[in-house]
mmCIF file of C-alpha atoms in Angstrom:
data_model
loop_
_atom_site.group_PDB
_atom_site.id
_atom_site.type_symbol
_atom_site.label_atom_id
_atom_site.label_comp_id
_atom_site.label_asym_id
_atom_site.label_seq_id
_atom_site.Cartn_x
_atom_site.Cartn_y
_atom_site.Cartn_z
ATOM 1 C CA MET A 2 11.910 -30.134 -1.908
ATOM 2 C CA GLN A 3 12.632 -28.420 -5.228
ATOM 3 C CA LYS A 4 9.081 -29.141 -6.386
ATOM 4 C CA LEU A 5 7.703 -27.517 -3.236
ATOM 5 C CA ALA A 6 9.873 -24.430 -3.762
ATOM 6 C CA LEU A 7 8.703 -24.240 -7.386
ATOM 7 C CA ILE A 8 5.042 -24.465 -6.320
ATOM 8 C CA PHE A 9 5.521 -21.617 -3.840
ATOM 9 C CA ALA A 10 7.317 -19.527 -6.480
ATOM 10 C CA ILE A 11 4.458 -20.063 -8.966
ATOM 11 C CA ILE A 12 1.887 -19.122 -6.321
ATOM 12 C CA ALA A 13 3.861 -16.013 -5.368
ATOM 13 C CA LEU A 14 4.097 -14.906 -9.000
ATOM 14 C CA SER A 15 0.387 -15.499 -9.562
ATOM 15 C CA LEU A 16 -0.417 -13.221 -6.625
ATOM 16 C CA ALA A 17 1.581 -10.300 -7.999
ATOM 17 C CA ILE A 18 -0.482 -7.147 -7.776
ATOM 18 C CA ASP A 19 -0.040 -3.901 -9.622
ATOM 19 C CA VAL A 20 -0.087 -0.479 -8.031
ATOM 20 C CA VAL A 21 -1.280 2.791 -9.527
ATOM 21 C CA ASP A 22 1.210 4.321 -11.945
ATOM 22 C CA ASP A 23 1.190 7.707 -10.276
ATOM 23 C CA TYR A 24 -0.876 9.792 -7.900
ATOM 24 C CA ASP A 25 -0.949 13.261 -6.404
ATOM 25 C CA VAL A 26 0.378 13.048 -2.837
ATOM 26 C CA GLU A 27 -1.363 16.310 -1.846
ATOM 27 C CA SER A 28 -4.711 14.833 -2.905
ATOM 28 C CA TYR A 29 -3.981 11.780 -0.746
ATOM 29 C CA LEU A 30 -3.337 13.666 2.505
ATOM 30 C CA GLY A 31 -5.966 14.122 5.185
ATOM 31 C CA ASP A 32 -8.466 11.899 6.977
ATOM 32 C CA TRP A 33 -9.501 8.477 5.716
ATOM 33 C CA PHE A 34 -12.093 6.119 7.198
ATOM 34 C CA GLU A 35 -11.704 2.352 6.934
ATOM 35 C CA VAL A 36 -14.913 1.284 5.178
ATOM 36 C CA ALA A 37 -13.753 -2.274 4.408
ATOM 37 C CA SER A 38 -10.796 -4.511 5.120
ATOM 38 C CA SER A 39 -9.749 -8.143 5.000
ATOM 39 C CA PRO A 40 -10.369 -10.665 7.812
ATOM 40 C CA TRP A 41 -6.591 -10.899 8.265
ATOM 41 C CA VAL A 42 -6.578 -7.234 9.321
ATOM 42 C CA HIS A 43 -9.330 -7.938 11.883
ATOM 43 C CA THR A 44 -7.428 -10.808 13.503
ATOM 44 C CA THR A 45 -4.071 -9.065 13.796
ATOM 45 C CA PHE A 46 -3.182 -5.491 14.734
ATOM 46 C CA GLU A 47 -6.730 -4.096 14.367
ATOM 47 C CA LYS A 48 -8.267 -6.827 16.517
ATOM 48 C CA ASN A 49 -11.428 -5.568 18.272
ATOM 49 C CA GLY A 50 -11.101 -2.275 16.375
ATOM 50 C CA PHE A 51 -14.127 -0.163 15.473
ATOM 51 C CA CYS A 52 -14.441 3.219 13.769
ATOM 52 C CA ASN A 53 -10.934 3.016 12.325
ATOM 53 C CA ARG A 54 -9.521 6.217 10.882
ATOM 54 C CA ALA A 55 -6.171 7.192 9.388
ATOM 55 C CA ARG A 56 -4.760 10.709 9.077
ATOM 56 C CA TYR A 57 -1.889 11.438 6.694
ATOM 57 C CA GLY A 58 0.076 14.670 6.563
ATOM 58 C CA ALA A 59 3.205 16.083 4.936
ATOM 59 C CA LEU A 60 6.475 16.264 6.862
ATOM 60 C CA ALA A 61 9.357 18.647 6.126
ATOM 61 C CA SER A 62 11.570 15.609 5.411
ATOM 62 C CA GLY A 63 9.357 14.637 2.465
ATOM 63 C CA ASP A 64 7.901 11.704 4.380
ATOM 64 C CA LEU A 65 4.227 11.477 5.330
ATOM 65 C CA SER A 66 2.992 11.570 8.909
ATOM 66 C CA VAL A 67 0.709 8.686 9.869
ATOM 67 C CA TYR A 68 -1.806 8.695 12.716
ATOM 68 C CA ASN A 69 -4.151 5.717 13.053
ATOM 69 C CA VAL A 70 -6.950 5.664 15.615
ATOM 70 C CA GLN A 71 -9.695 3.188 16.489
ATOM 71 C CA ARG A 72 -12.259 2.463 19.184
ATOM 72 C CA ASP A 73 -11.624 -0.729 21.154
ATOM 73 C CA GLY A 74 -14.423 -3.299 21.293
ATOM 74 C CA ALA A 75 -17.323 -1.050 20.204
ATOM 75 C CA GLY A 76 -18.147 2.260 18.557
ATOM 76 C CA ASP A 77 -18.002 3.976 21.945
ATOM 77 C CA GLY A 78 -15.008 2.005 23.257
ATOM 78 C CA ALA A 79 -11.720 3.330 24.527
ATOM 79 C CA ILE A 80 -9.525 5.091 21.975
ATOM 80 C CA LYS A 81 -6.402 3.275 20.775
ATOM 81 C CA SER A 82 -3.960 5.040 18.491
ATOM 82 C CA ILE A 83 -0.560 4.652 16.935
ATOM 83 C CA ASP A 84 1.547 7.071 14.927
ATOM 84 C CA GLY A 85 4.583 7.028 12.725
ATOM 85 C CA TYR A 86 5.545 7.957 9.195
ATOM 86 C CA ALA A 87 5.444 6.649 5.639
ATOM 87 C CA ARG A 88 8.307 6.872 3.183
ATOM 88 C CA ILE A 89 8.439 6.477 -0.573
ATOM 89 C CA PRO A 90 11.668 4.445 -0.985
ATOM 90 C CA ASP A 91 11.698 4.598 -4.792
ATOM 91 C CA LEU A 92 10.314 7.752 -6.439
ATOM 92 C CA SER A 93 9.804 5.836 -9.686
ATOM 93 C CA GLN A 94 7.232 3.728 -7.793
ATOM 94 C CA LYS A 95 5.500 6.324 -5.599
ATOM 95 C CA ALA A 96 2.581 4.009 -4.832
ATOM 96 C CA LYS A 97 4.814 1.502 -3.009
ATOM 97 C CA LEU A 98 5.311 3.063 0.409
ATOM 98 C CA LYS A 99 6.925 1.760 3.581
ATOM 99 C CA VAL A 100 5.134 2.610 6.827
ATOM 100 C CA PHE A 101 7.033 2.829 10.102
ATOM 101 C CA LEU A 102 4.739 2.857 13.146
ATOM 102 C CA ASN A 103 5.997 3.437 16.669
ATOM 103 C CA GLY A 104 6.139 -0.031 18.196
ATOM 104 C CA GLY A 105 5.502 -1.623 14.793
ATOM 105 C CA GLN A 106 7.553 -4.178 12.907
ATOM 106 C CA ALA A 107 11.231 -3.517 12.347
ATOM 107 C CA GLY A 108 11.913 -2.407 8.793
ATOM 108 C CA GLY A 109 8.415 -1.038 8.324
ATOM 109 C CA GLY A 110 5.420 -2.501 6.574
ATOM 110 C CA ASP A 111 4.489 -2.362 2.925
ATOM 111 C CA TYR A 112 1.651 0.010 2.006
ATOM 112 C CA TRP A 113 0.788 -0.262 -1.653
ATOM 113 C CA ILE A 114 -1.804 1.957 -3.316
ATOM 114 C CA ILE A 115 -3.635 -0.424 -5.650
ATOM 115 C CA GLU A 116 -6.449 1.744 -6.966
ATOM 116 C CA LEU A 117 -7.775 5.260 -6.410
ATOM 117 C CA GLY A 118 -11.222 6.755 -6.727
ATOM 118 C CA PRO A 119 -12.154 10.102 -8.234
ATOM 119 C CA VAL A 120 -10.724 13.413 -7.043
ATOM 120 C CA ILE A 121 -13.363 15.796 -5.659
ATOM 121 C CA ASN A 122 -12.368 19.089 -4.029
ATOM 122 C CA LYS A 123 -8.724 18.143 -4.622
ATOM 123 C CA LYS A 124 -9.050 14.895 -2.564
ATOM 124 C CA TYR A 125 -9.222 11.281 -3.692
ATOM 125 C CA GLN A 126 -12.560 9.872 -2.508
ATOM 126 C CA TRP A 127 -11.550 6.253 -1.916
ATOM 127 C CA VAL A 128 -8.492 4.029 -2.152
ATOM 128 C CA ILE A 129 -7.686 0.309 -2.152
ATOM 129 C CA VAL A 130 -4.479 -0.453 -0.244
ATOM 130 C CA SER A 131 -2.628 -3.745 0.234
ATOM 131 C CA GLU A 132 0.829 -5.283 0.370
ATOM 132 C CA PRO A 133 2.720 -7.769 -1.841
ATOM 133 C CA GLU A 134 1.294 -10.921 -0.216
ATOM 134 C CA MET A 135 -2.288 -9.593 -0.564
ATOM 135 C CA LEU A 136 -3.307 -10.716 2.932
ATOM 136 C CA PHE A 137 -3.831 -7.250 4.343
ATOM 137 C CA MET A 138 -6.340 -5.199 2.364
ATOM 138 C CA TRP A 139 -8.007 -1.918 3.251
ATOM 139 C CA VAL A 140 -10.572 0.235 1.516
ATOM 140 C CA LEU A 141 -10.436 3.785 2.827
ATOM 141 C CA SER A 142 -12.895 6.566 2.105
ATOM 142 C CA ARG A 143 -13.211 10.256 2.900
ATOM 143 C CA ASN A 144 -16.885 9.900 3.797
ATOM 144 C CA PRO A 145 -18.306 6.481 4.830
ATOM 145 C CA GLN A 146 -21.930 7.362 4.058
ATOM 146 C CA GLN A 147 -21.123 8.744 0.616
ATOM 147 C CA TYR A 148 -18.947 5.695 -0.039
ATOM 148 C CA ARG A 149 -21.842 3.312 0.746
ATOM 149 C CA GLU A 150 -24.226 5.251 -1.474
ATOM 150 C CA GLU A 151 -21.994 6.007 -4.455
ATOM 151 C CA TYR A 152 -18.934 3.757 -4.610
ATOM 152 C CA GLU A 153 -19.283 0.554 -2.579
ATOM 153 C CA ASP A 154 -20.740 -1.752 -5.255
ATOM 154 C CA TYR A 155 -18.076 -0.753 -7.783
ATOM 155 C CA VAL A 156 -15.203 -0.977 -5.275
ATOM 156 C CA ARG A 157 -16.348 -4.354 -3.898
ATOM 157 C CA ASP A 158 -16.388 -5.725 -7.461
ATOM 158 C CA ARG A 159 -12.921 -4.250 -8.147
ATOM 159 C CA VAL A 160 -11.503 -5.738 -4.932
ATOM 160 C CA SER A 161 -12.771 -9.183 -5.939
ATOM 161 C CA ALA A 162 -11.508 -8.807 -9.527
ATOM 162 C CA LEU A 163 -8.073 -7.874 -8.168
ATOM 163 C CA GLY A 164 -7.926 -11.232 -6.349
ATOM 164 C CA PHE A 165 -9.060 -10.253 -2.866
ATOM 165 C CA ASN A 166 -11.650 -12.992 -2.546
ATOM 166 C CA GLY A 167 -10.128 -15.684 -0.337
ATOM 167 C CA VAL A 168 -11.000 -16.585 3.221
ATOM 168 C CA LEU A 169 -8.273 -14.337 4.659
ATOM 169 C CA ASN A 170 -8.299 -11.451 2.181
ATOM 170 C CA LYS A 171 -11.911 -10.923 1.095
ATOM 171 C CA TYR A 172 -13.842 -7.657 1.352
ATOM 172 C CA VAL A 173 -15.493 -7.221 4.766
ATOM 173 C CA PRO A 174 -17.422 -3.962 5.274
ATOM 174 C CA ARG A 175 -16.769 -1.787 8.324
ATOM 175 C CA PHE A 176 -19.492 0.519 9.624
ATOM 176 C CA PHE A 177 -19.516 3.931 11.271
ATOM 177 C CA ASP A 178 -23.167 4.373 12.200
ATOM 178 C CA LYS A 179 -22.612 3.774 15.931
ATOM 179 C CA CYS A 180 -19.276 5.543 16.285
ATOM 180 C CA VAL A 181 -18.649 8.188 18.898
ATOM 181 C CA PRO A 182 -16.721 10.932 17.063
ATOM 182 C CA TYR A 183 -13.076 11.529 17.888
ATOM 183 C CA ASP A 184 -12.274 14.812 19.631
ATOM 184 C CA ASP A 185 -9.574 15.940 17.220
#
């Protein structure tokens, strides 16, 4: 039993992932489109989701508002959404957030900013997000078409180099070419 615990501890340590040292929260706010994610995301809470988008805003409390929306089953499917907030529990590690979604898991979920793209017009252009176990992985972009043309090859290589290359956590592209726009 001790050997098994040691094996799991070694595996857990080998999966440790770093987050960005610092980032500008204002440049992070706004709309993000999910241009890639891991298969684990697709089989859990985003099951049957298409055209996934996140919107982050600033709250008076210092927390961030979170609004996630997706189409169910197809690009023109019914709209499903969930909202909540994100909190930075430790200001010395701003990139390790906790997200609390209405109806989500008790205690919130980890949302770690692993890598950020360039800032253009005071907005980061893409981001790689995960959590400590590295099962859930998202690549978000401000503009899906621009992402495909300018950033995708680099980001896909970075995702793999960071260790997101297993059956459950590999890079799987998401597409927006058949999405009915949201009304907001």
